[in-house]
PDB file of C-alpha atoms and ligand atoms in Angstrom:
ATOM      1  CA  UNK A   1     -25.314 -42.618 -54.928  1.00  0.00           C
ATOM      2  CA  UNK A   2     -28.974 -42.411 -56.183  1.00  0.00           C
ATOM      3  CA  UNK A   3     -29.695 -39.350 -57.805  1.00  0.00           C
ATOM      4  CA  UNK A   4     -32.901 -38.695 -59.057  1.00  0.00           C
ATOM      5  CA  UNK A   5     -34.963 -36.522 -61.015  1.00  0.00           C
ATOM      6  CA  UNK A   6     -38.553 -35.673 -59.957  1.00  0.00           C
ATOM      7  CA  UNK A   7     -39.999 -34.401 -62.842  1.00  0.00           C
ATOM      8  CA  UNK A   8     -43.329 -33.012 -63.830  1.00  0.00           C
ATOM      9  CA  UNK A   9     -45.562 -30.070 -64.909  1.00  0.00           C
ATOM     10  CA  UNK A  10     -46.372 -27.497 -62.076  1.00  0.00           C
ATOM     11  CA  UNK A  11     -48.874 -28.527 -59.694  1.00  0.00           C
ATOM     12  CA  UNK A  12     -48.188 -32.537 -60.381  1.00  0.00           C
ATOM     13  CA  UNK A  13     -47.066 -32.890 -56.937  1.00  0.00           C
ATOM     14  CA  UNK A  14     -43.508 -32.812 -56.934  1.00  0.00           C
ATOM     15  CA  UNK A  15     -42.700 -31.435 -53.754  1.00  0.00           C
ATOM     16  CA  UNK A  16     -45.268 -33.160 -52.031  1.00  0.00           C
ATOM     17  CA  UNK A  17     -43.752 -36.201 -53.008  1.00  0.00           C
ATOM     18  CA  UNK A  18     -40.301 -35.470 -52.540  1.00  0.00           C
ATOM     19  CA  UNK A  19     -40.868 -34.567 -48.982  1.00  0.00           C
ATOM     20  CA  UNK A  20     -41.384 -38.175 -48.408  1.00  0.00           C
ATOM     21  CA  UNK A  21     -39.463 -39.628 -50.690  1.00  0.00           C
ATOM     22  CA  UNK A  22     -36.503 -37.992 -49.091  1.00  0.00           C
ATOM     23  CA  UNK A  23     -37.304 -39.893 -45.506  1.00  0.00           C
ATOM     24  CA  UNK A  24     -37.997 -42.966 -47.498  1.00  0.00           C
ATOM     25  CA  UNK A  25     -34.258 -43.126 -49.047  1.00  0.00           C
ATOM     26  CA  UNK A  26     -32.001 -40.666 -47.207  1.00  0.00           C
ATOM     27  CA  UNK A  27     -32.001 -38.538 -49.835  1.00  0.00           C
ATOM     28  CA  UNK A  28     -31.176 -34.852 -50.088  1.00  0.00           C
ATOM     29  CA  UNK A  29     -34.174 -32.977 -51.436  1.00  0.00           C
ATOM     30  CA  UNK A  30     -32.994 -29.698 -53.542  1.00  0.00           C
ATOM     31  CA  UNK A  31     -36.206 -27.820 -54.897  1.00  0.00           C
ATOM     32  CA  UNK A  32     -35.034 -25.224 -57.174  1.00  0.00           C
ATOM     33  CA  UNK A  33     -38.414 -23.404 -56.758  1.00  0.00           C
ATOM     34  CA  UNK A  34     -37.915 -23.596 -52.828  1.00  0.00           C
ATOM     35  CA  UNK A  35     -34.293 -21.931 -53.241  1.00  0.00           C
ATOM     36  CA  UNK A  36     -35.078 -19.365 -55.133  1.00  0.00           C
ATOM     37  CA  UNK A  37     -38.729 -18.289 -52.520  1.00  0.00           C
ATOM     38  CA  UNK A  38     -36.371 -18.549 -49.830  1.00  0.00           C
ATOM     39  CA  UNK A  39     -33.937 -15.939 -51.281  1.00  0.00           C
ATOM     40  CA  UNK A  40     -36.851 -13.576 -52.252  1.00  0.00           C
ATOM     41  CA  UNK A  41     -37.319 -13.606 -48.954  1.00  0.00           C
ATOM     42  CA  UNK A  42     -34.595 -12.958 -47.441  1.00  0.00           C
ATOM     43  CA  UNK A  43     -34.540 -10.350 -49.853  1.00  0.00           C
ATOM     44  CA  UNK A  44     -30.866 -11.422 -51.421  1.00  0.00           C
ATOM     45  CA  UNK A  45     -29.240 -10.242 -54.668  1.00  0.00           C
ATOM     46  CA  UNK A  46     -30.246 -13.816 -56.279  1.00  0.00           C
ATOM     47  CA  UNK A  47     -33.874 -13.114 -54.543  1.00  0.00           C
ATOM     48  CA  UNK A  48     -34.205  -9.698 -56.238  1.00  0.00           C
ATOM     49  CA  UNK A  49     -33.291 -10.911 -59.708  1.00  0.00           C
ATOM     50  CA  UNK A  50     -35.258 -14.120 -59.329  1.00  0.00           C
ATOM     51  CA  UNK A  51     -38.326 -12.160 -58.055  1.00  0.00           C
ATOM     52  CA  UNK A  52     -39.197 -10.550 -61.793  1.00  0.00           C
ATOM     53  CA  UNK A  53     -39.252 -14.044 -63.725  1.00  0.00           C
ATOM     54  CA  UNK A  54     -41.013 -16.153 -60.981  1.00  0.00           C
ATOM     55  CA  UNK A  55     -43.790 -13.334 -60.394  1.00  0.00           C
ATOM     56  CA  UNK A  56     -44.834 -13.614 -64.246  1.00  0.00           C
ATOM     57  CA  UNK A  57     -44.334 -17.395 -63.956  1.00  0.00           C
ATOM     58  CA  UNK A  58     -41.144 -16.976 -66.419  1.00  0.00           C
ATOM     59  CA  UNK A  59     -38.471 -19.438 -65.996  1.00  0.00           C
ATOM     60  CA  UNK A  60     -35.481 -18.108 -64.462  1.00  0.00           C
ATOM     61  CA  UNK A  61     -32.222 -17.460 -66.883  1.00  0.00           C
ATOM     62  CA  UNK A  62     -30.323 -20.689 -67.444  1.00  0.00           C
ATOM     63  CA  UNK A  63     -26.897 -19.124 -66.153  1.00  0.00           C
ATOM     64  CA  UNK A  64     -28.373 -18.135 -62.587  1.00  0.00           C
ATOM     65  CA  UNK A  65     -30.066 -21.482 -61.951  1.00  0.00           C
ATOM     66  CA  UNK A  66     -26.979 -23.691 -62.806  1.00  0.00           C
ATOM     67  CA  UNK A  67     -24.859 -21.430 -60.499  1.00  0.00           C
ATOM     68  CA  UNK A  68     -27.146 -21.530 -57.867  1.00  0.00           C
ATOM     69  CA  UNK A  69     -28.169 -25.866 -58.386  1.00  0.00           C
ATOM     70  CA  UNK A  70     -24.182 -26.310 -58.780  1.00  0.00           C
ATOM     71  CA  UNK A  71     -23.988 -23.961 -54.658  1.00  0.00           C
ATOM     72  CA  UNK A  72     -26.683 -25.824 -53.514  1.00  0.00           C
ATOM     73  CA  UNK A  73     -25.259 -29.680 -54.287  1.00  0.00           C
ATOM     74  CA  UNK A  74     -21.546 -28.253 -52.892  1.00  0.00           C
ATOM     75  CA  UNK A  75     -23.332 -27.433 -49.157  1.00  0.00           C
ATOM     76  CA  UNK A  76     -23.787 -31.122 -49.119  1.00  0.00           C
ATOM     77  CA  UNK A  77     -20.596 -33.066 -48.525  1.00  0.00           C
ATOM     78  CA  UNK A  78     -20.886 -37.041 -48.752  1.00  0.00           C
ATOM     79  CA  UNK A  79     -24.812 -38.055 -48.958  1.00  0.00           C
ATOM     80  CA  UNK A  80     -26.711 -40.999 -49.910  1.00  0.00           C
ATOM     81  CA  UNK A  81     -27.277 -38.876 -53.397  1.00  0.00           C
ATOM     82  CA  UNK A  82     -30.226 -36.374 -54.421  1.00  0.00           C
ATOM     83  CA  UNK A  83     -33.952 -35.880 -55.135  1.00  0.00           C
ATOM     84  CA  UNK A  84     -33.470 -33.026 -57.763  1.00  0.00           C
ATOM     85  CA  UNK A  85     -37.366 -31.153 -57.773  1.00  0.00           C
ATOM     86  CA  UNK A  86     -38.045 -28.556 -60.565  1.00  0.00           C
ATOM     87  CA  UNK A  87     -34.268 -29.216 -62.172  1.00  0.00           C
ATOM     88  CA  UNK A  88     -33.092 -29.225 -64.582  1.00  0.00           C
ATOM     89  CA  UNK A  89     -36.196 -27.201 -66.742  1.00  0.00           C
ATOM     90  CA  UNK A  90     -34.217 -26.918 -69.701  1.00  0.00           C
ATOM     91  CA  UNK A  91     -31.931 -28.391 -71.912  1.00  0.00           C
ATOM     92  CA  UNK A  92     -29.369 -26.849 -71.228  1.00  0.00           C
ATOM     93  CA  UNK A  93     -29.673 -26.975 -67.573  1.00  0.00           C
ATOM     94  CA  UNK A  94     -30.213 -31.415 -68.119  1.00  0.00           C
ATOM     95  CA  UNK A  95     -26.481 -31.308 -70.152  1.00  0.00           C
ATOM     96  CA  UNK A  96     -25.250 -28.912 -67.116  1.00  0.00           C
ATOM     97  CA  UNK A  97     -26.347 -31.229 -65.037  1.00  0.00           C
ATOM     98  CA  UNK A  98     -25.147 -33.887 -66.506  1.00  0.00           C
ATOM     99  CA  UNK A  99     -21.610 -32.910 -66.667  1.00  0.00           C
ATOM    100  CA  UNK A 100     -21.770 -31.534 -63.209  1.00  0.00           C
ATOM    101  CA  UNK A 101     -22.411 -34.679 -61.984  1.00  0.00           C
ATOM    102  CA  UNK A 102     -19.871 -36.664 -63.965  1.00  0.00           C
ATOM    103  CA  UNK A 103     -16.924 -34.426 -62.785  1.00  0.00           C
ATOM    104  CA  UNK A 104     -17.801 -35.699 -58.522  1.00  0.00           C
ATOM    105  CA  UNK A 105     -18.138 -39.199 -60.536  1.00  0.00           C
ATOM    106  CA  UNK A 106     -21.808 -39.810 -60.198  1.00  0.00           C
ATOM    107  CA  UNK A 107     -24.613 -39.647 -62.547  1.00  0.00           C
ATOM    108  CA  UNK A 108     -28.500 -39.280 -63.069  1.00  0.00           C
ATOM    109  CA  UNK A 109     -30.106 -42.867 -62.074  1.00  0.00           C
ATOM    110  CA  UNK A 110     -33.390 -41.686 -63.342  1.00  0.00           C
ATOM    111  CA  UNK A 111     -36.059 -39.659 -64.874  1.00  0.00           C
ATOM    112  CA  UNK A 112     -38.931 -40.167 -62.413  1.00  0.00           C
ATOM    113  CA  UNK A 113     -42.168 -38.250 -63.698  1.00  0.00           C
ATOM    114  CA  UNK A 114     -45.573 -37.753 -62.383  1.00  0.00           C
ATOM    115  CA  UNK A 115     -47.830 -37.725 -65.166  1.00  0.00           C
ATOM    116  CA  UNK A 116     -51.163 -35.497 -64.845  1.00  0.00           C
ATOM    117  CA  UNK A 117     -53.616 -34.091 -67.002  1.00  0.00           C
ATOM    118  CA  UNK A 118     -53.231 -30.328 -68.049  1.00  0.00           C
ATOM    119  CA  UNK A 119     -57.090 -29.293 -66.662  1.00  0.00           C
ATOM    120  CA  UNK A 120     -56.480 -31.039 -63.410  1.00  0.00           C
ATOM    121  CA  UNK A 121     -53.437 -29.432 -62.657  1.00  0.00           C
ATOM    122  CA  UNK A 122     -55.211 -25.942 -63.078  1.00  0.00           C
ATOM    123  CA  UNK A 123     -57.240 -26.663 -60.681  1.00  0.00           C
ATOM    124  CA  UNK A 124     -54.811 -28.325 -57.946  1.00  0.00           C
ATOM    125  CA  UNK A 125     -52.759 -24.993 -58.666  1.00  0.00           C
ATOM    126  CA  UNK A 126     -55.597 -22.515 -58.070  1.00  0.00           C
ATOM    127  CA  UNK A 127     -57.043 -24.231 -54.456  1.00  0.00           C
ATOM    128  CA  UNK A 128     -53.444 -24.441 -53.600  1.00  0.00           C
ATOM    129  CA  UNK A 129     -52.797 -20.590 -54.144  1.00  0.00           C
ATOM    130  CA  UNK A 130     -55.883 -20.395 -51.643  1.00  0.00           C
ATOM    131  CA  UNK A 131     -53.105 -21.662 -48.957  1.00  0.00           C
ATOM    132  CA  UNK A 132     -49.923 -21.567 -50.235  1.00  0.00           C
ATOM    133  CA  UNK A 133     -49.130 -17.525 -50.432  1.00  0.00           C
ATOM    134  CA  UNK A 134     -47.485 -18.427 -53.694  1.00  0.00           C
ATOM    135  CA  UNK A 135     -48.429 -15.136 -55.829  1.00  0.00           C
ATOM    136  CA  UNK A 136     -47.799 -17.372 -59.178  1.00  0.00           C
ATOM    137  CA  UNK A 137     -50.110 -19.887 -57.599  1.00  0.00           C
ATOM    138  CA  UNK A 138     -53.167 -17.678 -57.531  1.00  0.00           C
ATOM    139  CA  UNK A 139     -53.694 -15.728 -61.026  1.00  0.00           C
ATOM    140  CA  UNK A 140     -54.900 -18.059 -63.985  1.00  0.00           C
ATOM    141  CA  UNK A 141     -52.795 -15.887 -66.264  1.00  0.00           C
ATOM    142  CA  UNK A 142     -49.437 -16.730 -64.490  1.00  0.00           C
ATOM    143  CA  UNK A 143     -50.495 -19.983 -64.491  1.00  0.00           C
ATOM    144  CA  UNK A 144     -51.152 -20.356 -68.156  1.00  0.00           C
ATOM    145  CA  UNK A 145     -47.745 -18.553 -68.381  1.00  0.00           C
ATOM    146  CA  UNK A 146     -46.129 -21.598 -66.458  1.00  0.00           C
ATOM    147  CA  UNK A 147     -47.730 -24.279 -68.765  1.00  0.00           C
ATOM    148  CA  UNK A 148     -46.565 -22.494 -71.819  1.00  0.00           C
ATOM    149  CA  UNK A 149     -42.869 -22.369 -70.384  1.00  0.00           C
ATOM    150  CA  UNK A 150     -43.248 -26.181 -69.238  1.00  0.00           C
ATOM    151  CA  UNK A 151     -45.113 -27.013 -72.592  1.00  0.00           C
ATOM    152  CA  UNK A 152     -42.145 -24.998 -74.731  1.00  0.00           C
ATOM    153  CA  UNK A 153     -38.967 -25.234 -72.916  1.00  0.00           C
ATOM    154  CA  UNK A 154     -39.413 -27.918 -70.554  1.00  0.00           C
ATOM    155  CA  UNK A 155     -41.301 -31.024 -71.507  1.00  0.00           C
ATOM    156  CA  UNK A 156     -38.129 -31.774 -74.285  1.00  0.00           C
ATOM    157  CA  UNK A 157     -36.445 -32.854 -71.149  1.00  0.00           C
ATOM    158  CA  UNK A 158     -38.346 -36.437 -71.542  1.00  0.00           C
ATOM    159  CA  UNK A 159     -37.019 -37.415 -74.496  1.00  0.00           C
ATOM    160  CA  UNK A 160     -33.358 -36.572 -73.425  1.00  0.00           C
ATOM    161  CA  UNK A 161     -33.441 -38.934 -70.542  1.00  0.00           C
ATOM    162  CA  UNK A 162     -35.319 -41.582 -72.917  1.00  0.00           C
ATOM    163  CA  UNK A 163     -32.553 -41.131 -74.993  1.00  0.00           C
ATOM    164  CA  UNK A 164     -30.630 -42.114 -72.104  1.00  0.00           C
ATOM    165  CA  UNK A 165     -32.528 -45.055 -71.033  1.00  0.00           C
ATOM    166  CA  UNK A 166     -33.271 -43.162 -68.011  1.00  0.00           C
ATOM    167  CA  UNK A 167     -37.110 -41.902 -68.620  1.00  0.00           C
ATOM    168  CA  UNK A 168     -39.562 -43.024 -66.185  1.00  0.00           C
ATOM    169  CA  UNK A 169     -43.380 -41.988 -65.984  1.00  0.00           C
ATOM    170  CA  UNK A 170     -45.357 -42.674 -63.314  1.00  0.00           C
ATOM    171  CA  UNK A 171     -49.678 -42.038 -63.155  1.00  0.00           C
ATOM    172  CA  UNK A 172     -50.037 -39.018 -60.469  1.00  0.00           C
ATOM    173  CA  UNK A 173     -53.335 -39.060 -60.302  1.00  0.00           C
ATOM    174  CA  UNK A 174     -55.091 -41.076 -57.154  1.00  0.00           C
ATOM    175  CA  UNK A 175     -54.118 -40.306 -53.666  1.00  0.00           C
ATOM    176  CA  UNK A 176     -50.800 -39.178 -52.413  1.00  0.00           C
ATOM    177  CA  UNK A 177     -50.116 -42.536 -50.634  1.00  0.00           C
ATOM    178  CA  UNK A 178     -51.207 -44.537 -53.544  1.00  0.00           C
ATOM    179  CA  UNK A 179     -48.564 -41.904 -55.722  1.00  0.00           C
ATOM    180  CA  UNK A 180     -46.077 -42.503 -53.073  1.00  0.00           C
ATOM    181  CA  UNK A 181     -45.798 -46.171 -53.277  1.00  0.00           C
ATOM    182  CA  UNK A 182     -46.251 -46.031 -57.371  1.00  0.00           C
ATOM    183  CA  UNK A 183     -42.843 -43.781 -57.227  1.00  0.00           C
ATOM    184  CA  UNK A 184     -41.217 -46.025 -54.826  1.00  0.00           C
ATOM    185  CA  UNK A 185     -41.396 -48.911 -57.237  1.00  0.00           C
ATOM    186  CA  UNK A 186     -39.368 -46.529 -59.415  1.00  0.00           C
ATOM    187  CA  UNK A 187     -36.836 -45.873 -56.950  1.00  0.00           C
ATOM    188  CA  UNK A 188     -36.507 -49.228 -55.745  1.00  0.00           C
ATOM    189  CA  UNK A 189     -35.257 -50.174 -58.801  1.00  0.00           C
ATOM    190  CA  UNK A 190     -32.861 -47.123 -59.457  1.00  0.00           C
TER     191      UNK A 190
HETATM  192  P1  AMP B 201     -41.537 -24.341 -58.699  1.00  0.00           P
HETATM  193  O1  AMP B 201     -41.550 -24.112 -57.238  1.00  0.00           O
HETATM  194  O2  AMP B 201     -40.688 -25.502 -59.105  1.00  0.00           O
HETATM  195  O3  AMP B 201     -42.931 -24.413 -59.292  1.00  0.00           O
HETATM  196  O4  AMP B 201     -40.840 -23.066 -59.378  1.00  0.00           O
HETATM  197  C1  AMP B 201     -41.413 -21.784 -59.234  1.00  0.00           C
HETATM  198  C2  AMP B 201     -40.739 -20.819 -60.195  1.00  0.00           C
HETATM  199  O5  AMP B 201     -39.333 -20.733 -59.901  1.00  0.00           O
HETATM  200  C3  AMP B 201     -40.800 -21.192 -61.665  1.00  0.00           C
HETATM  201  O6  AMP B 201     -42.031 -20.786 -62.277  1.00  0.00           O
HETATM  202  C4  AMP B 201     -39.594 -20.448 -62.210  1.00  0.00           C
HETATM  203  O7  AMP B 201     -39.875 -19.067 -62.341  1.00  0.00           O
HETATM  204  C5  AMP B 201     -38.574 -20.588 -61.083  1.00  0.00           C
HETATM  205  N1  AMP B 201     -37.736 -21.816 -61.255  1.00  0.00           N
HETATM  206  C6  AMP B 201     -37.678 -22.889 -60.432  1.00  0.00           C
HETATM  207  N2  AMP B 201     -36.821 -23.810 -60.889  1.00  0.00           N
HETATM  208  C7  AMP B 201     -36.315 -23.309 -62.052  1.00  0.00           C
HETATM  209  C8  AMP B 201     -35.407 -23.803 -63.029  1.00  0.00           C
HETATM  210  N3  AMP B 201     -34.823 -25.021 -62.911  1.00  0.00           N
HETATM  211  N4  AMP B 201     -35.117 -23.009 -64.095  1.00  0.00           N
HETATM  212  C9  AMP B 201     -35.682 -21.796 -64.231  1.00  0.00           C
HETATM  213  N5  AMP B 201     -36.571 -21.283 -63.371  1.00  0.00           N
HETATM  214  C10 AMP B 201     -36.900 -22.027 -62.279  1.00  0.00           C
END
């Protein structure tokens, strides 16, 4: 299996670049973001609960996001292996993770991270609110609120695959083609 982590601040173009990365390998694409939107929604318990973290650009509690990862990887029965987009965010959701994936006898291949500039991804976040109907896309605030979780609870999640061997940063700045065939590299080699 190749199971890999797309990893990044919000707004570096993760899910862009998962949607083709996916075609590319045969992978199964599992955005945590996505998961949770779609139970808002569909206005589910998980939806309703979700729905007050995401709308001040909070990170959801630890305990509901494993769960839900953990439901999300059983749908799937035998695949070619994962693109994991916006998980793990947090420590403890990386050693989850881990440990999740060594009881089906698999592991993490890689880190793969798109590396982008703070000011720039303001900016890509903001014109994409203009489209995307994403309420946390479209208030600076929220935004700000985002980076700070990213900057505080997140970004420690590079030295833990380092640690591991397993860190791999990629320059996502250029166009998405150009991106697209930097992160293959990566993945050809995972
Ligand atoms: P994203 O689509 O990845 O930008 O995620 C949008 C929002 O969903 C985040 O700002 C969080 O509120 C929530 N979220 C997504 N993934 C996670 C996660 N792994 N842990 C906690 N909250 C998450």
């Amino acid at each position: 299996m190749k199971n890999i982590v797309l990893f990044g601040p919000p707004g570096a173009g993760k899910g862009t670049q998962a949607t083709s990365l996916k075609k590319k390998y045969n992978l199964i694409h599992i955005s945590t973001g996505d998961v949770f939107r779609f139970n808002i929604k569909n206005e589910t318990e998980l939806g309703l609960l979700a729905k007050k973290y995401m709308d001040e650009g909070d990170l959801v509690p630890d305990e509901v996001t494993i769960k839900m990862l953990k439901a999300e990887v059983e749908k799937n029965g035998d695949v070619n292996g994962f693109i994991f987009d916006g998980f793990p965010r947090t420590t403890s959701q990386a050693i989850a993770l881990d440990a999740f994936l060594t009881k089906k006898g698999t592991k993490i291949n890689g880190m793969v991270a798109l590396e982008v500039a703070e000011d720039l991804l303001v900016e890509r976040l903001l014109e994409r609110g203009k489209t995307s109907g994403r309420t946390d896309d479209t208030d600076e605030v929220k935004i700000r609120n985002r980076f700070n979780e990213y900057k505080t609870k997140t970004a420690v999640l590079k030295e833990y695959y380092q640690a591991q061997g397993n860190y791999f940063g990629v320059d996502g700045v250029g166009s998405i083609d150009d991106i697209t065939d930097r992160l293959a590299e990566v993945f050809d080699k995972l």
